[in-house]
Structures are given as structure tokens and as C-alpha cells.
């Protein structure tokens, strides 16, 4: 034990640390800060909140209304009239002539032939705009879905790697350094081998931190896709 402490003190001095500092520099960050993501729920959130999808959907909706209005342009111009008429029948005795009252209801529809061509062109243009808007919405949904699944896949992969490092790789690296300290104290290995074991541990911890940072970044990307502030 004393030999291990002596070797650790020498290693700490070389690294510019306190002589009595332990092998573990600081507690490892908790990887559970990034919540798990359900694919089905994530897809539903994206379709309901993604700004790009909502914008494309609004454009498609407006194009559909424009097409409906274009078809309404084919409706004829209706004119409706109602009139009441009162008169007396022709009679030598006007006073005794009965009063006649009539009601009339008139409907007139005008459909200029020259307007049919104009309206047909308007319908054709609106139809193209509607098809383009629907295609744009479908394309945006497909692109967003692919990006979402890629982000979720990255989160799943990061979770596996982080668990592997935390539960296996890091404990093994610390164990290797402690064994190297014991072997160095007993003279079985040189200081170069001890320094290599220490460098391996620091490198492993650095990789672990990088994985955690990548996990947070992937989760932030996921938040942008589903339209949430995380």
C-alpha cells in the first residue's frame, strides 16, 4: 500500500496535481440527464410542431382553398328579383272593379362564354399550385422524418456507448492504473509504463466526456425537429 501511495504521489507531481490526490479526478457526470426518446411519440410531436412542416402545411392549405375558389369562378352570375303588382280590371265602374294583386319571382343567370376560357386557365394554374404545395409538404415530411430517425438513432447509439464506458471501460481503466501503481511500487514496471496507464485513463475519461457532449448535441437537434425548446 505504501508503495502504491509513493508511486501515486510521483505521478501526481508529474501531472502538476496534489501529491495525495486520488486516481479519480472528479465524479463522472450523470448520463441520465438526457431523457429517453420514443420514436412513435417523437414522430407525432414532429408532425404537430415542426415549424417547417407547419409552414408547408399552411401553404398546401392555402393552395387548396385557392383551387376551390377557382372552381367557384365557373358559377354563373345569378340575379333574383321579387315584385308585387296591384291593378283593377278594366270596367266602366272603376270603383266597383275588383283589385287584382299579383306576385312575381324572377331568376336570371348569366354565363358569358368568353369567361369560361379565363376561368379554366385560372383553375389549371390553381391546380398546378395545389399539386406543387402538396408535393412540397410530402417532401418536407419525408425529409424531416429521416432527420428525426437519424437523431433518435444517434441518441440510441450514444446511450449504448455511454453505458459501455461508464459500466465497463472506465472501471477497467482505473483498475489498470491502480495495478500499474502497485507494480511500479514493487519495481515490476518502470515509470514510463505507469505514465502510459495514467494517460490511458485520462484518455478514456476524455472520450466519455465527448460522448456526453455528443449526446446533448443530438438531443438538441432532436428538439429542433420536434419543435420543442429543450
PDB file of C-alpha atoms in Angstrom:
ATOM      1  CA  UNK A   1       0.000   0.000   0.000  1.00  0.00           C
ATOM      2  CA  UNK A   2       2.814   2.388   0.874  1.00  0.00           C
ATOM      3  CA  UNK A   3       4.482   1.639  -2.427  1.00  0.00           C
ATOM      4  CA  UNK A   4       1.253   2.413  -4.228  1.00  0.00           C
ATOM      5  CA  UNK A   5       0.943   5.741  -2.411  1.00  0.00           C
ATOM      6  CA  UNK A   6       4.522   6.635  -3.238  1.00  0.00           C
ATOM      7  CA  UNK A   7       4.008   5.861  -6.922  1.00  0.00           C
ATOM      8  CA  UNK A   8       0.746   7.824  -6.952  1.00  0.00           C
ATOM      9  CA  UNK A   9       2.473  10.814  -5.347  1.00  0.00           C
ATOM     10  CA  UNK A  10       5.197  10.743  -8.005  1.00  0.00           C
ATOM     11  CA  UNK A  11       2.583  10.503 -10.740  1.00  0.00           C
ATOM     12  CA  UNK A  12       0.589  13.417  -9.295  1.00  0.00           C
ATOM     13  CA  UNK A  13       3.722  15.555  -9.069  1.00  0.00           C
ATOM     14  CA  UNK A  14       4.441  14.818 -12.725  1.00  0.00           C
ATOM     15  CA  UNK A  15       0.887  15.844 -13.635  1.00  0.00           C
ATOM     16  CA  UNK A  16       1.057  19.014 -11.552  1.00  0.00           C
ATOM     17  CA  UNK A  17      -1.594  17.839  -9.070  1.00  0.00           C
ATOM     18  CA  UNK A  18      -1.752  17.495  -5.308  1.00  0.00           C
ATOM     19  CA  UNK A  19       0.503  14.690  -4.155  1.00  0.00           C
ATOM     20  CA  UNK A  20      -2.293  12.983  -2.203  1.00  0.00           C
ATOM     21  CA  UNK A  21      -4.924  13.296  -4.967  1.00  0.00           C
ATOM     22  CA  UNK A  22      -6.810  10.113  -5.725  1.00  0.00           C
ATOM     23  CA  UNK A  23      -6.741   8.340  -9.060  1.00  0.00           C
ATOM     24  CA  UNK A  24     -10.269   9.507  -9.917  1.00  0.00           C
ATOM     25  CA  UNK A  25     -10.062  13.196 -10.740  1.00  0.00           C
ATOM     26  CA  UNK A  26     -13.736  14.044 -10.163  1.00  0.00           C
ATOM     27  CA  UNK A  27     -17.094  12.236 -10.144  1.00  0.00           C
ATOM     28  CA  UNK A  28     -18.345  11.250 -13.553  1.00  0.00           C
ATOM     29  CA  UNK A  29     -21.293  13.237 -14.930  1.00  0.00           C
ATOM     30  CA  UNK A  30     -24.653  11.535 -14.793  1.00  0.00           C
ATOM     31  CA  UNK A  31     -25.630  10.395 -18.321  1.00  0.00           C
ATOM     32  CA  UNK A  32     -29.294  10.163 -17.313  1.00  0.00           C
ATOM     33  CA  UNK A  33     -29.729  13.906 -17.869  1.00  0.00           C
ATOM     34  CA  UNK A  34     -30.797  13.215 -21.460  1.00  0.00           C
ATOM     35  CA  UNK A  35     -34.216  11.512 -21.388  1.00  0.00           C
ATOM     36  CA  UNK A  36     -35.091   8.509 -23.484  1.00  0.00           C
ATOM     37  CA  UNK A  37     -36.962   9.179 -26.721  1.00  0.00           C
ATOM     38  CA  UNK A  38     -39.887   7.152 -28.031  1.00  0.00           C
ATOM     39  CA  UNK A  39     -39.934   7.020 -31.835  1.00  0.00           C
ATOM     40  CA  UNK A  40     -43.723   6.969 -32.239  1.00  0.00           C
ATOM     41  CA  UNK A  41     -44.219   9.842 -29.818  1.00  0.00           C
ATOM     42  CA  UNK A  42     -41.378  11.795 -31.401  1.00  0.00           C
ATOM     43  CA  UNK A  43     -42.886  11.390 -34.883  1.00  0.00           C
ATOM     44  CA  UNK A  44     -46.277  12.613 -33.650  1.00  0.00           C
ATOM     45  CA  UNK A  45     -44.678  15.649 -31.985  1.00  0.00           C
ATOM     46  CA  UNK A  46     -42.716  16.488 -35.117  1.00  0.00           C
ATOM     47  CA  UNK A  47     -45.786  16.438 -37.364  1.00  0.00           C
ATOM     48  CA  UNK A  48     -47.700  18.620 -34.905  1.00  0.00           C
ATOM     49  CA  UNK A  49     -44.964  21.146 -34.000  1.00  0.00           C
ATOM     50  CA  UNK A  50     -42.165  21.188 -36.574  1.00  0.00           C
ATOM     51  CA  UNK A  51     -42.045  24.763 -37.983  1.00  0.00           C
ATOM     52  CA  UNK A  52     -41.037  23.680 -41.494  1.00  0.00           C
ATOM     53  CA  UNK A  53     -43.840  21.102 -41.696  1.00  0.00           C
ATOM     54  CA  UNK A  54     -46.378  23.567 -40.328  1.00  0.00           C
ATOM     55  CA  UNK A  55     -45.300  26.154 -42.901  1.00  0.00           C
ATOM     56  CA  UNK A  56     -45.578  23.660 -45.761  1.00  0.00           C
ATOM     57  CA  UNK A  57     -48.965  22.512 -44.468  1.00  0.00           C
ATOM     58  CA  UNK A  58     -50.212  26.111 -44.367  1.00  0.00           C
ATOM     59  CA  UNK A  59     -49.026  26.638 -47.932  1.00  0.00           C
ATOM     60  CA  UNK A  60     -50.794  23.468 -49.080  1.00  0.00           C
ATOM     61  CA  UNK A  61     -53.974  24.504 -47.274  1.00  0.00           C
ATOM     62  CA  UNK A  62     -53.921  27.937 -48.908  1.00  0.00           C
ATOM     63  CA  UNK A  63     -53.354  26.361 -52.321  1.00  0.00           C
ATOM     64  CA  UNK A  64     -56.323  24.050 -51.777  1.00  0.00           C
ATOM     65  CA  UNK A  65     -58.555  26.985 -50.916  1.00  0.00           C
ATOM     66  CA  UNK A  66     -57.295  28.841 -53.988  1.00  0.00           C
ATOM     67  CA  UNK A  67     -58.264  25.894 -56.178  1.00  0.00           C
ATOM     68  CA  UNK A  68     -61.736  25.759 -54.611  1.00  0.00           C
ATOM     69  CA  UNK A  69     -62.213  29.463 -55.288  1.00  0.00           C
ATOM     70  CA  UNK A  70     -61.073  28.987 -58.872  1.00  0.00           C
ATOM     71  CA  UNK A  71     -63.750  26.332 -59.410  1.00  0.00           C
ATOM     72  CA  UNK A  72     -66.336  28.680 -57.918  1.00  0.00           C
ATOM     73  CA  UNK A  73     -65.474  31.118 -60.687  1.00  0.00           C
ATOM     74  CA  UNK A  74     -67.421  28.862 -63.066  1.00  0.00           C
ATOM     75  CA  UNK A  75     -70.658  29.582 -61.244  1.00  0.00           C
ATOM     76  CA  UNK A  76     -72.988  31.782 -63.321  1.00  0.00           C
ATOM     77  CA  UNK A  77     -73.940  35.298 -62.325  1.00  0.00           C
ATOM     78  CA  UNK A  78     -77.319  34.950 -60.640  1.00  0.00           C
ATOM     79  CA  UNK A  79     -79.867  37.741 -60.346  1.00  0.00           C
ATOM     80  CA  UNK A  80     -83.008  37.195 -58.289  1.00  0.00           C
ATOM     81  CA  UNK A  81     -85.974  39.565 -58.217  1.00  0.00           C
ATOM     82  CA  UNK A  82     -89.281  39.684 -56.382  1.00  0.00           C
ATOM     83  CA  UNK A  83     -92.112  42.093 -57.237  1.00  0.00           C
ATOM     84  CA  UNK A  84     -95.685  42.762 -56.137  1.00  0.00           C
ATOM     85  CA  UNK A  85     -98.276  44.208 -58.613  1.00  0.00           C
ATOM     86  CA  UNK A  86    -101.741  45.582 -57.959  1.00  0.00           C
ATOM     87  CA  UNK A  87    -104.314  46.682 -60.564  1.00  0.00           C
ATOM     88  CA  UNK A  88    -108.037  46.929 -61.338  1.00  0.00           C
ATOM     89  CA  UNK A  89    -109.686  45.219 -64.210  1.00  0.00           C
ATOM     90  CA  UNK A  90    -110.905  47.475 -66.963  1.00  0.00           C
ATOM     91  CA  UNK A  91    -114.501  48.361 -66.099  1.00  0.00           C
ATOM     92  CA  UNK A  92    -116.830  51.329 -66.698  1.00  0.00           C
ATOM     93  CA  UNK A  93    -117.355  51.427 -62.985  1.00  0.00           C
ATOM     94  CA  UNK A  94    -113.839  51.762 -61.600  1.00  0.00           C
ATOM     95  CA  UNK A  95    -114.991  51.866 -58.033  1.00  0.00           C
ATOM     96  CA  UNK A  96    -116.681  48.519 -58.264  1.00  0.00           C
ATOM     97  CA  UNK A  97    -113.805  46.938 -60.193  1.00  0.00           C
ATOM     98  CA  UNK A  98    -112.055  44.300 -58.043  1.00  0.00           C
ATOM     99  CA  UNK A  99    -108.439  44.882 -57.003  1.00  0.00           C
ATOM    100  CA  UNK A 100    -106.094  42.338 -58.503  1.00  0.00           C
ATOM    101  CA  UNK A 101    -102.805  41.618 -56.693  1.00  0.00           C
ATOM    102  CA  UNK A 102    -100.043  39.518 -58.234  1.00  0.00           C
ATOM    103  CA  UNK A 103     -96.587  38.413 -57.061  1.00  0.00           C
ATOM    104  CA  UNK A 104     -93.701  37.559 -59.311  1.00  0.00           C
ATOM    105  CA  UNK A 105     -90.346  35.856 -58.658  1.00  0.00           C
ATOM    106  CA  UNK A 106     -87.637  36.209 -61.319  1.00  0.00           C
ATOM    107  CA  UNK A 107     -84.330  34.337 -61.603  1.00  0.00           C
ATOM    108  CA  UNK A 108     -81.727  35.265 -64.201  1.00  0.00           C
ATOM    109  CA  UNK A 109     -78.397  33.531 -64.768  1.00  0.00           C
ATOM    110  CA  UNK A 110     -75.672  34.982 -66.976  1.00  0.00           C
ATOM    111  CA  UNK A 111     -72.809  32.774 -68.125  1.00  0.00           C
ATOM    112  CA  UNK A 112     -70.588  34.575 -70.643  1.00  0.00           C
ATOM    113  CA  UNK A 113     -68.849  32.097 -72.905  1.00  0.00           C
ATOM    114  CA  UNK A 114     -65.686  34.147 -73.034  1.00  0.00           C
ATOM    115  CA  UNK A 115     -65.341  33.847 -69.228  1.00  0.00           C
ATOM    116  CA  UNK A 116     -65.227  30.060 -69.397  1.00  0.00           C
ATOM    117  CA  UNK A 117     -61.799  30.126 -71.007  1.00  0.00           C
ATOM    118  CA  UNK A 118     -60.409  32.579 -68.450  1.00  0.00           C
ATOM    119  CA  UNK A 119     -61.780  30.598 -65.555  1.00  0.00           C
ATOM    120  CA  UNK A 120     -60.475  27.329 -66.979  1.00  0.00           C
ATOM    121  CA  UNK A 121     -56.975  28.804 -67.133  1.00  0.00           C
ATOM    122  CA  UNK A 122     -57.320  30.023 -63.558  1.00  0.00           C
ATOM    123  CA  UNK A 123     -58.405  26.550 -62.453  1.00  0.00           C
ATOM    124  CA  UNK A 124     -55.469  24.990 -64.289  1.00  0.00           C
ATOM    125  CA  UNK A 125     -52.978  27.333 -62.637  1.00  0.00           C
ATOM    126  CA  UNK A 126     -54.534  26.815 -59.203  1.00  0.00           C
ATOM    127  CA  UNK A 127     -54.467  23.055 -59.730  1.00  0.00           C
ATOM    128  CA  UNK A 128     -50.734  23.152 -60.505  1.00  0.00           C
ATOM    129  CA  UNK A 129     -50.100  25.311 -57.435  1.00  0.00           C
ATOM    130  CA  UNK A 130     -52.122  22.917 -55.302  1.00  0.00           C
ATOM    131  CA  UNK A 131     -50.214  19.875 -56.596  1.00  0.00           C
ATOM    132  CA  UNK A 132     -46.884  21.620 -56.032  1.00  0.00           C
ATOM    133  CA  UNK A 133     -47.844  22.609 -52.489  1.00  0.00           C
ATOM    134  CA  UNK A 134     -48.921  19.055 -51.637  1.00  0.00           C
ATOM    135  CA  UNK A 135     -45.699  17.660 -53.105  1.00  0.00           C
ATOM    136  CA  UNK A 136     -43.707  20.187 -51.082  1.00  0.00           C
ATOM    137  CA  UNK A 137     -45.494  19.159 -47.905  1.00  0.00           C
ATOM    138  CA  UNK A 138     -44.878  15.463 -48.591  1.00  0.00           C
ATOM    139  CA  UNK A 139     -41.202  16.119 -49.337  1.00  0.00           C
ATOM    140  CA  UNK A 140     -40.793  18.201 -46.167  1.00  0.00           C
ATOM    141  CA  UNK A 141     -42.419  15.499 -44.062  1.00  0.00           C
ATOM    142  CA  UNK A 142     -40.188  12.795 -45.552  1.00  0.00           C
ATOM    143  CA  UNK A 143     -37.003  14.838 -45.057  1.00  0.00           C
ATOM    144  CA  UNK A 144     -37.960  15.736 -41.503  1.00  0.00           C
ATOM    145  CA  UNK A 145     -38.839  12.119 -40.748  1.00  0.00           C
ATOM    146  CA  UNK A 146     -35.459  10.911 -42.000  1.00  0.00           C
ATOM    147  CA  UNK A 147     -33.663  13.570 -39.956  1.00  0.00           C
ATOM    148  CA  UNK A 148     -35.724  12.676 -36.885  1.00  0.00           C
ATOM    149  CA  UNK A 149     -34.975   8.972 -37.147  1.00  0.00           C
ATOM    150  CA  UNK A 150     -31.279   9.771 -37.643  1.00  0.00           C
ATOM    151  CA  UNK A 151     -31.307  11.912 -34.487  1.00  0.00           C
ATOM    152  CA  UNK A 152     -33.111   9.217 -32.492  1.00  0.00           C
ATOM    153  CA  UNK A 153     -30.687   6.611 -33.822  1.00  0.00           C
ATOM    154  CA  UNK A 154     -27.772   8.784 -32.718  1.00  0.00           C
ATOM    155  CA  UNK A 155     -29.319   9.106 -29.248  1.00  0.00           C
ATOM    156  CA  UNK A 156     -29.753   5.335 -29.009  1.00  0.00           C
ATOM    157  CA  UNK A 157     -26.177   4.676 -30.148  1.00  0.00           C
ATOM    158  CA  UNK A 158     -24.792   7.267 -27.746  1.00  0.00           C
ATOM    159  CA  UNK A 159     -26.739   5.706 -24.874  1.00  0.00           C
ATOM    160  CA  UNK A 160     -25.186   2.305 -25.599  1.00  0.00           C
ATOM    161  CA  UNK A 161     -21.645   3.748 -25.849  1.00  0.00           C
ATOM    162  CA  UNK A 162     -22.047   5.864 -22.708  1.00  0.00           C
ATOM    163  CA  UNK A 163     -23.299   2.882 -20.711  1.00  0.00           C
ATOM    164  CA  UNK A 164     -20.408   0.774 -22.020  1.00  0.00           C
ATOM    165  CA  UNK A 165     -17.819   3.359 -20.968  1.00  0.00           C
ATOM    166  CA  UNK A 166     -19.387   4.082 -17.598  1.00  0.00           C
ATOM    167  CA  UNK A 167     -20.005   0.485 -16.572  1.00  0.00           C
ATOM    168  CA  UNK A 168     -17.010  -1.275 -18.123  1.00  0.00           C
ATOM    169  CA  UNK A 169     -14.324   0.751 -19.914  1.00  0.00           C
ATOM    170  CA  UNK A 170     -13.798   3.401 -17.232  1.00  0.00           C
ATOM    171  CA  UNK A 171     -13.722   0.964 -14.280  1.00  0.00           C
ATOM    172  CA  UNK A 172     -11.238  -1.207 -16.174  1.00  0.00           C
ATOM    173  CA  UNK A 173      -9.029   1.793 -16.935  1.00  0.00           C
ATOM    174  CA  UNK A 174      -8.990   2.810 -13.273  1.00  0.00           C
ATOM    175  CA  UNK A 175      -8.209  -0.779 -12.296  1.00  0.00           C
ATOM    176  CA  UNK A 176      -5.315  -0.862 -14.779  1.00  0.00           C
ATOM    177  CA  UNK A 177      -3.890   2.342 -13.309  1.00  0.00           C
ATOM    178  CA  UNK A 178      -4.138   1.025  -9.745  1.00  0.00           C
ATOM    179  CA  UNK A 179      -2.420  -2.198 -10.774  1.00  0.00           C
ATOM    180  CA  UNK A 180       0.243  -0.163 -12.531  1.00  0.00           C
ATOM    181  CA  UNK A 181       0.775   1.834  -9.329  1.00  0.00           C
ATOM    182  CA  UNK A 182       1.218  -1.370  -7.338  1.00  0.00           C
ATOM    183  CA  UNK A 183       3.588  -2.881  -9.901  1.00  0.00           C
ATOM    184  CA  UNK A 184       5.590   0.350 -10.122  1.00  0.00           C
ATOM    185  CA  UNK A 185       5.878   0.491  -6.325  1.00  0.00           C
ATOM    186  CA  UNK A 186       7.160  -3.076  -6.280  1.00  0.00           C
ATOM    187  CA  UNK A 187       9.614  -2.378  -9.089  1.00  0.00           C
ATOM    188  CA  UNK A 188       7.945  -4.651 -11.642  1.00  0.00           C
ATOM    189  CA  UNK A 189       7.400  -1.878 -14.208  1.00  0.00           C
ATOM    190  CA  UNK A 190       9.061   1.409 -14.985  1.00  0.00           C
ATOM    191  CA  UNK A 191       7.668   4.917 -14.645  1.00  0.00           C
ATOM    192  CA  UNK A 192       7.052   5.064 -18.383  1.00  0.00           C
ATOM    193  CA  UNK A 193       4.602   2.166 -18.127  1.00  0.00           C
ATOM    194  CA  UNK A 194       2.915   3.831 -15.158  1.00  0.00           C
ATOM    195  CA  UNK A 195       2.567   7.099 -17.077  1.00  0.00           C
ATOM    196  CA  UNK A 196       1.092   5.194 -20.037  1.00  0.00           C
ATOM    197  CA  UNK A 197      -1.547   3.614 -17.772  1.00  0.00           C
ATOM    198  CA  UNK A 198      -2.413   7.044 -16.375  1.00  0.00           C
ATOM    199  CA  UNK A 199      -2.639   8.544 -19.853  1.00  0.00           C
ATOM    200  CA  UNK A 200      -4.960   5.711 -20.865  1.00  0.00           C
ATOM    201  CA  UNK A 201      -7.321   6.551 -18.013  1.00  0.00           C
ATOM    202  CA  UNK A 202      -7.377  10.266 -18.821  1.00  0.00           C
ATOM    203  CA  UNK A 203      -7.945   9.473 -22.493  1.00  0.00           C
ATOM    204  CA  UNK A 204     -10.827   7.153 -21.620  1.00  0.00           C
ATOM    205  CA  UNK A 205     -12.417   9.806 -19.432  1.00  0.00           C
ATOM    206  CA  UNK A 206     -11.983  12.371 -22.209  1.00  0.00           C
ATOM    207  CA  UNK A 207     -13.759  10.059 -24.633  1.00  0.00           C
ATOM    208  CA  UNK A 208     -16.560   9.639 -22.099  1.00  0.00           C
ATOM    209  CA  UNK A 209     -16.986  13.411 -21.828  1.00  0.00           C
ATOM    210  CA  UNK A 210     -17.029  13.683 -25.618  1.00  0.00           C
ATOM    211  CA  UNK A 211     -19.792  11.084 -25.788  1.00  0.00           C
ATOM    212  CA  UNK A 212     -21.820  13.018 -23.224  1.00  0.00           C
ATOM    213  CA  UNK A 213     -21.393  16.254 -25.180  1.00  0.00           C
ATOM    214  CA  UNK A 214     -22.411  14.500 -28.389  1.00  0.00           C
ATOM    215  CA  UNK A 215     -25.482  13.095 -26.650  1.00  0.00           C
ATOM    216  CA  UNK A 216     -26.582  16.559 -25.529  1.00  0.00           C
ATOM    217  CA  UNK A 217     -25.979  17.910 -29.041  1.00  0.00           C
ATOM    218  CA  UNK A 218     -28.027  15.108 -30.608  1.00  0.00           C
ATOM    219  CA  UNK A 219     -30.838  15.753 -28.146  1.00  0.00           C
ATOM    220  CA  UNK A 220     -30.795  19.456 -29.016  1.00  0.00           C
ATOM    221  CA  UNK A 221     -31.100  18.546 -32.709  1.00  0.00           C
ATOM    222  CA  UNK A 222     -33.994  16.264 -31.829  1.00  0.00           C
ATOM    223  CA  UNK A 223     -35.659  19.168 -30.021  1.00  0.00           C
ATOM    224  CA  UNK A 224     -35.413  21.364 -33.121  1.00  0.00           C
ATOM    225  CA  UNK A 225     -37.031  18.662 -35.247  1.00  0.00           C
ATOM    226  CA  UNK A 226     -39.988  18.160 -32.906  1.00  0.00           C
ATOM    227  CA  UNK A 227     -40.385  21.890 -32.320  1.00  0.00           C
ATOM    228  CA  UNK A 228     -39.546  21.892 -28.620  1.00  0.00           C
ATOM    229  CA  UNK A 229     -37.226  24.067 -26.541  1.00  0.00           C
ATOM    230  CA  UNK A 230     -35.161  21.615 -24.514  1.00  0.00           C
TER     231      UNK A 230
END
